[in-house]
Amino acid sequence: DRMPVGRFGSRWKSYMMEKHPHRLSELVAQGKINEVIFQIDQEAEQRKETLIQELLAVRPMPETEDTMERAGHMNMITKEAEEMVMEEVVLKVR
């Protein structure tokens, strides 16, 4: 069974292939690799959404009608949350 791999799960797999190939091989041999990738992707997406809300509470959306400014603000918040998720969740040995 091939489960679709999300962006964070894919990034974790690349990290593991580069930095911890023996552990990745163990997970493959145990038949747990897809389960772990799915779990990491789910955890990372949930953490990203939580962080976005926390960051928006600290730096609220600008009160303007300029949709480009609002979109830029949201993109900045999202990118910051994604960087935090990479450090907190994705780039970890499992």
Short mmCIF file of C-alpha atoms in Angstrom, two decimals:
data_model
loop_
_atom_site.label_atom_id
_atom_site.label_comp_id
_atom_site.label_asym_id
_atom_site.label_seq_id
_atom_site.Cartn_x
_atom_site.Cartn_y
_atom_site.Cartn_z
CA ASP A 1 0.00 0.00 0.00
CA ARG A 2 1.44 3.32 -1.09
CA MET A 3 0.00 6.18 0.91
CA PRO A 4 0.31 9.66 -0.51
CA VAL A 5 3.27 11.46 1.04
CA GLY A 6 2.70 15.05 2.08
CA ARG A 7 5.24 17.82 1.90
CA PHE A 8 6.44 17.43 5.49
CA GLY A 9 6.57 13.64 5.30
CA SER A 10 8.56 13.86 2.10
CA ARG A 11 10.99 16.34 3.66
CA TRP A 12 11.44 14.07 6.69
CA LYS A 13 12.19 11.09 4.44
CA SER A 14 14.83 13.11 2.55
CA TYR A 15 16.36 14.24 5.85
CA MET A 16 16.51 10.65 7.09
CA MET A 17 18.03 9.38 3.83
CA GLU A 18 20.74 12.02 4.07
CA LYS A 19 21.49 12.04 7.81
CA HIS A 20 20.23 8.72 9.23
CA PRO A 21 20.03 6.11 6.44
CA HIS A 22 20.45 3.16 8.84
CA ARG A 23 17.40 4.20 10.88
CA LEU A 24 15.40 4.70 7.70
CA SER A 25 16.39 1.20 6.57
CA GLU A 26 15.23 -0.19 9.93
CA LEU A 27 11.82 1.42 9.50
CA VAL A 28 11.53 0.03 5.98
CA ALA A 29 12.54 -3.46 7.17
CA GLN A 30 9.98 -3.28 9.99
CA GLY A 31 7.28 -2.22 7.54
CA LYS A 32 6.67 0.97 9.51
CA ILE A 33 8.01 3.59 7.09
CA ASN A 34 4.64 4.63 5.60
CA GLU A 35 3.05 4.80 9.04
CA VAL A 36 5.84 7.03 10.36
CA ILE A 37 5.79 9.30 7.30
CA PHE A 38 2.01 9.70 7.58
CA GLN A 39 2.26 10.41 11.31
CA ILE A 40 4.97 13.04 10.83
CA ASP A 41 3.02 14.73 8.04
CA GLN A 42 -0.14 14.85 10.16
CA GLU A 43 1.70 16.12 13.24
CA ALA A 44 3.53 18.77 11.21
CA GLU A 45 0.36 20.05 9.51
CA GLN A 46 -1.46 20.29 12.85
CA ARG A 47 1.46 22.09 14.47
CA LYS A 48 1.68 24.49 11.51
CA GLU A 49 -1.99 25.45 11.86
CA THR A 50 -1.57 25.99 15.62
CA LEU A 51 1.52 28.13 15.08
CA ILE A 52 -0.23 30.23 12.42
CA GLN A 53 -3.00 31.03 14.88
CA GLU A 54 -0.49 31.84 17.63
CA LEU A 55 1.53 34.09 15.33
CA LEU A 56 -1.61 35.87 14.12
CA ALA A 57 -2.55 36.56 17.75
CA VAL A 58 0.83 38.27 18.24
CA ARG A 59 0.91 39.94 14.82
CA PRO A 60 -2.70 40.37 13.67
CA MET A 61 -3.74 40.81 10.08
CA PRO A 62 -3.34 44.47 9.02
CA GLU A 63 -6.58 46.43 8.99
CA THR A 64 -6.49 47.44 5.37
CA GLU A 65 -8.48 46.83 2.22
CA ASP A 66 -5.23 46.13 0.34
CA THR A 67 -5.53 42.42 -0.42
CA MET A 68 -1.90 42.22 -1.53
CA GLU A 69 -0.73 43.54 1.84
CA ARG A 70 -2.99 41.10 3.67
CA ALA A 71 -1.82 38.19 1.48
CA GLY A 72 1.80 39.17 2.05
CA HIS A 73 1.26 39.26 5.79
CA MET A 74 -0.37 35.83 5.74
CA ASN A 75 2.43 34.42 3.56
CA MET A 76 5.03 35.76 6.00
CA ILE A 77 3.20 34.18 8.97
CA THR A 78 2.80 30.86 7.12
CA LYS A 79 6.47 30.71 6.11
CA GLU A 80 7.55 31.44 9.67
CA ALA A 81 5.26 28.69 11.00
CA GLU A 82 6.61 26.25 8.41
CA GLU A 83 10.21 27.00 9.39
CA MET A 84 9.35 26.39 13.04
CA VAL A 85 7.62 23.12 12.18
CA MET A 86 10.68 21.93 10.27
CA GLU A 87 12.81 22.42 13.38
CA GLU A 88 10.26 21.17 15.92
CA VAL A 89 8.72 18.22 14.11
CA VAL A 90 10.27 17.29 10.78
CA LEU A 91 14.03 17.35 11.23
CA LYS A 92 14.01 14.78 14.04
CA VAL A 93 15.02 11.13 14.12
CA ARG A 94 12.10 8.84 14.77
#
